[in-house]
């Protein structure tokens, strides 16, 4: 069972996210990652193995940001690789997501997205999910919250996720579609 963590506020997100992810370690995981919003740009960092790997890779680097997403992954779709670790982003990179659970009809959605000129860098159902959200947002419903309500009707399995939309940089949406989410 993976863990998702998110922070938006007046403090630096990075140490808070690392602390939250460490508190979720007992659930088990195979890789970890986080995204930080700084100067209106999202930067994604991810590693296989323990959360300490992320800390080591970010040692001495600028981790500023008041908004961030974190994830410890328990792989269900695709092996435990750096590329499959979360956060995942939409093809145009305006949406960033950390996902807990599974989208069991992901393959059907992936075919639909490929038919609509989406391509994929990972094996995960989560990358399909973030691009499906992007697709519905662009073709049917620009409001992200309404998009998510539509998406929830078309995804199968149990999912909970937190998503950031670059077009509304100062907000995070946590969404539960039958998964586990405690706020
Ligand atoms: N199904 C997703 C994946 O394989 C999320 C797994 C999880 O809950 O950690 O990346």
mmCIF file of C-alpha atoms and ligand atoms in Angstrom:
data_model
loop_
_atom_site.group_PDB
_atom_site.id
_atom_site.type_symbol
_atom_site.label_atom_id
_atom_site.label_comp_id
_atom_site.label_asym_id
_atom_site.label_seq_id
_atom_site.Cartn_x
_atom_site.Cartn_y
_atom_site.Cartn_z
ATOM 1 C CA UNK A 1 0.000 0.000 0.000
ATOM 2 C CA UNK A 2 1.550 3.256 -1.041
ATOM 3 C CA UNK A 3 1.423 6.621 0.654
ATOM 4 C CA UNK A 4 0.494 10.011 -0.698
ATOM 5 C CA UNK A 5 1.325 13.332 0.940
ATOM 6 C CA UNK A 6 0.693 16.916 -0.074
ATOM 7 C CA UNK A 7 1.399 20.349 1.369
ATOM 8 C CA UNK A 8 0.252 23.873 0.519
ATOM 9 C CA UNK A 9 0.902 26.729 2.942
ATOM 10 C CA UNK A 10 3.357 29.289 4.283
ATOM 11 C CA UNK A 11 6.166 26.856 5.165
ATOM 12 C CA UNK A 12 8.723 25.103 3.005
ATOM 13 C CA UNK A 13 7.029 22.009 1.590
ATOM 14 C CA UNK A 14 10.106 19.798 1.197
ATOM 15 C CA UNK A 15 10.907 18.940 4.851
ATOM 16 C CA UNK A 16 7.203 18.539 5.617
ATOM 17 C CA UNK A 17 6.724 16.112 2.713
ATOM 18 C CA UNK A 18 9.808 14.085 3.652
ATOM 19 C CA UNK A 19 8.533 13.849 7.229
ATOM 20 C CA UNK A 20 5.036 12.821 6.101
ATOM 21 C CA UNK A 21 6.423 10.189 3.728
ATOM 22 C CA UNK A 22 8.604 8.747 6.492
ATOM 23 C CA UNK A 23 5.525 8.455 8.680
ATOM 24 C CA UNK A 24 3.912 6.381 5.918
ATOM 25 C CA UNK A 25 6.911 4.062 5.470
ATOM 26 C CA UNK A 26 5.340 1.338 7.630
ATOM 27 C CA UNK A 27 2.887 0.692 4.787
ATOM 28 C CA UNK A 28 5.736 -0.555 2.595
ATOM 29 C CA UNK A 29 6.998 0.861 -0.710
ATOM 30 C CA UNK A 30 9.515 0.279 -3.470
ATOM 31 C CA UNK A 31 10.258 3.815 -4.689
ATOM 32 C CA UNK A 32 9.511 7.391 -3.718
ATOM 33 C CA UNK A 33 9.165 10.786 -5.282
ATOM 34 C CA UNK A 34 8.032 14.325 -4.853
ATOM 35 C CA UNK A 35 7.143 17.444 -6.806
ATOM 36 C CA UNK A 36 7.831 20.997 -5.660
ATOM 37 C CA UNK A 37 6.355 24.167 -7.097
ATOM 38 C CA UNK A 38 8.830 27.035 -7.122
ATOM 39 C CA UNK A 39 8.755 30.235 -9.192
ATOM 40 C CA UNK A 40 5.657 28.876 -10.934
ATOM 41 C CA UNK A 41 7.473 25.771 -12.143
ATOM 42 C CA UNK A 42 6.964 22.201 -10.956
ATOM 43 C CA UNK A 43 10.100 20.131 -10.459
ATOM 44 C CA UNK A 44 9.795 16.366 -10.029
ATOM 45 C CA UNK A 45 12.328 14.193 -8.179
ATOM 46 C CA UNK A 46 12.043 10.425 -7.886
ATOM 47 C CA UNK A 47 14.195 7.459 -6.957
ATOM 48 C CA UNK A 48 13.881 3.719 -6.438
ATOM 49 C CA UNK A 49 14.430 2.420 -2.922
ATOM 50 C CA UNK A 50 14.133 4.379 0.292
ATOM 51 C CA UNK A 51 13.095 7.996 0.894
ATOM 52 C CA UNK A 52 16.712 8.612 1.982
ATOM 53 C CA UNK A 53 17.676 8.182 -1.693
ATOM 54 C CA UNK A 54 15.632 11.268 -2.533
ATOM 55 C CA UNK A 55 17.201 13.170 0.355
ATOM 56 C CA UNK A 56 20.670 12.123 -0.821
ATOM 57 C CA UNK A 57 19.970 13.154 -4.417
ATOM 58 C CA UNK A 58 18.673 16.558 -3.256
ATOM 59 C CA UNK A 59 21.499 17.228 -0.801
ATOM 60 C CA UNK A 60 22.799 20.747 -1.423
ATOM 61 C CA UNK A 61 20.182 21.485 -4.087
ATOM 62 C CA UNK A 62 17.487 24.135 -3.995
ATOM 63 C CA UNK A 63 14.354 22.519 -2.567
ATOM 64 C CA UNK A 64 12.379 25.745 -2.146
ATOM 65 C CA UNK A 65 8.645 25.670 -2.618
ATOM 66 C CA UNK A 66 5.488 26.292 -0.621
ATOM 67 C CA UNK A 67 3.453 23.690 -2.509
ATOM 68 C CA UNK A 68 4.381 20.067 -3.035
ATOM 69 C CA UNK A 69 3.268 16.494 -3.586
ATOM 70 C CA UNK A 70 4.947 13.342 -2.286
ATOM 71 C CA UNK A 71 4.523 9.612 -2.873
ATOM 72 C CA UNK A 72 5.796 6.237 -1.791
ATOM 73 C CA UNK A 73 4.936 3.654 -4.454
ATOM 74 C CA UNK A 74 3.926 0.052 -4.167
ATOM 75 C CA UNK A 75 4.061 -0.967 -7.804
ATOM 76 C CA UNK A 76 0.971 -2.521 -9.344
ATOM 77 C CA UNK A 77 1.400 -1.532 -13.007
ATOM 78 C CA UNK A 78 5.000 -1.669 -14.171
ATOM 79 C CA UNK A 79 8.164 -2.549 -12.264
ATOM 80 C CA UNK A 80 9.755 -0.508 -9.481
ATOM 81 C CA UNK A 81 11.838 1.814 -11.651
ATOM 82 C CA UNK A 82 12.661 5.479 -11.381
ATOM 83 C CA UNK A 83 10.541 6.280 -14.424
ATOM 84 C CA UNK A 84 7.505 4.450 -13.030
ATOM 85 C CA UNK A 85 7.812 6.181 -9.642
ATOM 86 C CA UNK A 86 5.401 9.027 -8.888
ATOM 87 C CA UNK A 87 4.643 11.940 -9.308
ATOM 88 C CA UNK A 88 3.467 11.574 -12.907
ATOM 89 C CA UNK A 89 2.652 14.427 -15.248
ATOM 90 C CA UNK A 90 0.391 14.921 -18.239
ATOM 91 C CA UNK A 91 1.957 14.949 -21.675
ATOM 92 C CA UNK A 92 1.884 18.744 -21.824
ATOM 93 C CA UNK A 93 3.145 18.814 -18.203
ATOM 94 C CA UNK A 94 0.411 21.114 -16.876
ATOM 95 C CA UNK A 95 -1.026 18.429 -14.561
ATOM 96 C CA UNK A 96 1.024 16.615 -11.885
ATOM 97 C CA UNK A 97 -0.407 13.726 -9.880
ATOM 98 C CA UNK A 98 0.390 11.261 -7.096
ATOM 99 C CA UNK A 99 -1.895 8.236 -7.115
ATOM 100 C CA UNK A 100 -2.782 5.524 -4.643
ATOM 101 C CA UNK A 101 -4.595 2.448 -5.965
ATOM 102 C CA UNK A 102 -5.311 1.011 -9.379
ATOM 103 C CA UNK A 103 -7.212 1.966 -12.502
ATOM 104 C CA UNK A 104 -8.253 -1.499 -13.613
ATOM 105 C CA UNK A 105 -9.599 -0.334 -17.006
ATOM 106 C CA UNK A 106 -6.400 1.655 -17.681
ATOM 107 C CA UNK A 107 -5.638 -0.257 -20.873
ATOM 108 C CA UNK A 108 -8.919 0.747 -22.531
ATOM 109 C CA UNK A 109 -8.239 4.374 -21.580
ATOM 110 C CA UNK A 110 -4.648 4.128 -22.835
ATOM 111 C CA UNK A 111 -5.875 2.958 -26.254
ATOM 112 C CA UNK A 112 -8.351 5.855 -26.375
ATOM 113 C CA UNK A 113 -5.577 8.307 -25.467
ATOM 114 C CA UNK A 114 -3.136 6.845 -28.003
ATOM 115 C CA UNK A 115 -5.850 7.242 -30.657
ATOM 116 C CA UNK A 116 -5.873 10.900 -29.617
ATOM 117 C CA UNK A 117 -2.113 11.377 -30.020
ATOM 118 C CA UNK A 118 -1.004 10.856 -26.444
ATOM 119 C CA UNK A 119 2.258 8.999 -25.843
ATOM 120 C CA UNK A 120 3.536 7.518 -22.586
ATOM 121 C CA UNK A 121 6.912 7.418 -20.831
ATOM 122 C CA UNK A 122 5.984 4.888 -18.092
ATOM 123 C CA UNK A 123 4.153 1.578 -17.684
ATOM 124 C CA UNK A 124 1.803 2.886 -15.006
ATOM 125 C CA UNK A 125 -1.957 3.181 -14.844
ATOM 126 C CA UNK A 126 -1.287 6.469 -13.012
ATOM 127 C CA UNK A 127 0.260 8.111 -16.076
ATOM 128 C CA UNK A 128 -2.818 6.992 -18.027
ATOM 129 C CA UNK A 129 -5.009 8.531 -15.315
ATOM 130 C CA UNK A 130 -3.306 11.932 -15.400
ATOM 131 C CA UNK A 131 -3.500 12.036 -19.191
ATOM 132 C CA UNK A 132 -7.126 10.922 -19.183
ATOM 133 C CA UNK A 133 -7.859 13.825 -16.801
ATOM 134 C CA UNK A 134 -5.990 16.117 -19.218
ATOM 135 C CA UNK A 135 -8.017 14.743 -22.164
ATOM 136 C CA UNK A 136 -11.406 15.255 -20.459
ATOM 137 C CA UNK A 137 -10.347 18.708 -19.244
ATOM 138 C CA UNK A 138 -9.375 19.748 -22.775
ATOM 139 C CA UNK A 139 -12.242 18.151 -24.682
ATOM 140 C CA UNK A 140 -15.212 18.375 -22.309
ATOM 141 C CA UNK A 141 -14.816 20.349 -19.098
ATOM 142 C CA UNK A 142 -12.124 22.978 -18.368
ATOM 143 C CA UNK A 143 -13.010 23.170 -14.656
ATOM 144 C CA UNK A 144 -10.694 20.635 -13.008
ATOM 145 C CA UNK A 145 -13.017 19.670 -10.159
ATOM 146 C CA UNK A 146 -15.886 19.015 -12.583
ATOM 147 C CA UNK A 147 -13.444 17.118 -14.819
ATOM 148 C CA UNK A 148 -12.491 14.861 -11.911
ATOM 149 C CA UNK A 149 -16.132 14.119 -11.173
ATOM 150 C CA UNK A 150 -16.556 13.042 -14.804
ATOM 151 C CA UNK A 151 -13.345 11.024 -14.762
ATOM 152 C CA UNK A 152 -14.452 9.206 -11.590
ATOM 153 C CA UNK A 153 -17.450 7.849 -13.501
ATOM 154 C CA UNK A 154 -15.191 6.332 -16.167
ATOM 155 C CA UNK A 155 -12.376 4.792 -14.141
ATOM 156 C CA UNK A 156 -12.674 1.353 -12.566
ATOM 157 C CA UNK A 157 -10.890 0.046 -9.472
ATOM 158 C CA UNK A 158 -10.041 1.992 -6.326
ATOM 159 C CA UNK A 159 -8.126 5.243 -6.555
ATOM 160 C CA UNK A 160 -7.203 8.214 -4.426
ATOM 161 C CA UNK A 161 -4.961 10.956 -5.721
ATOM 162 C CA UNK A 162 -3.734 14.508 -5.307
ATOM 163 C CA UNK A 163 -3.400 16.639 -8.414
ATOM 164 C CA UNK A 164 -1.835 20.006 -9.223
ATOM 165 C CA UNK A 165 -2.879 22.082 -12.218
ATOM 166 C CA UNK A 166 -0.268 24.539 -13.487
ATOM 167 C CA UNK A 167 -3.082 26.818 -14.685
ATOM 168 C CA UNK A 168 -4.210 27.246 -11.036
ATOM 169 C CA UNK A 169 -0.815 26.954 -9.360
ATOM 170 C CA UNK A 170 -1.921 27.881 -5.860
ATOM 171 C CA UNK A 171 -4.347 25.005 -5.419
ATOM 172 C CA UNK A 172 -4.135 21.262 -4.872
ATOM 173 C CA UNK A 173 -7.081 18.916 -5.259
ATOM 174 C CA UNK A 174 -7.290 15.683 -3.262
ATOM 175 C CA UNK A 175 -9.784 13.276 -4.795
ATOM 176 C CA UNK A 176 -11.049 9.936 -3.575
ATOM 177 C CA UNK A 177 -12.571 7.561 -6.127
ATOM 178 C CA UNK A 178 -13.085 4.538 -3.906
ATOM 179 C CA UNK A 179 -9.528 4.552 -2.581
ATOM 180 C CA UNK A 180 -7.965 5.521 0.729
ATOM 181 C CA UNK A 181 -7.689 9.193 1.583
ATOM 182 C CA UNK A 182 -7.650 10.753 5.029
ATOM 183 C CA UNK A 183 -7.365 14.540 5.196
HETATM 184 N N1 LIG B 1 -1.056 1.739 -9.607
HETATM 185 C C1 LIG B 1 -0.054 2.743 -9.379
HETATM 186 C C2 LIG B 1 1.314 2.315 -9.848
HETATM 187 O O1 LIG B 1 1.547 1.149 -10.102
HETATM 188 C C3 LIG B 1 -0.028 3.211 -7.925
HETATM 189 C C4 LIG B 1 0.400 2.092 -7.000
HETATM 190 C C5 LIG B 1 0.400 2.531 -5.556
HETATM 191 O O2 LIG B 1 -0.712 2.627 -4.969
HETATM 192 O O3 LIG B 1 1.509 2.771 -5.061
HETATM 193 O O4 LIG B 1 2.168 3.155 -9.969
#
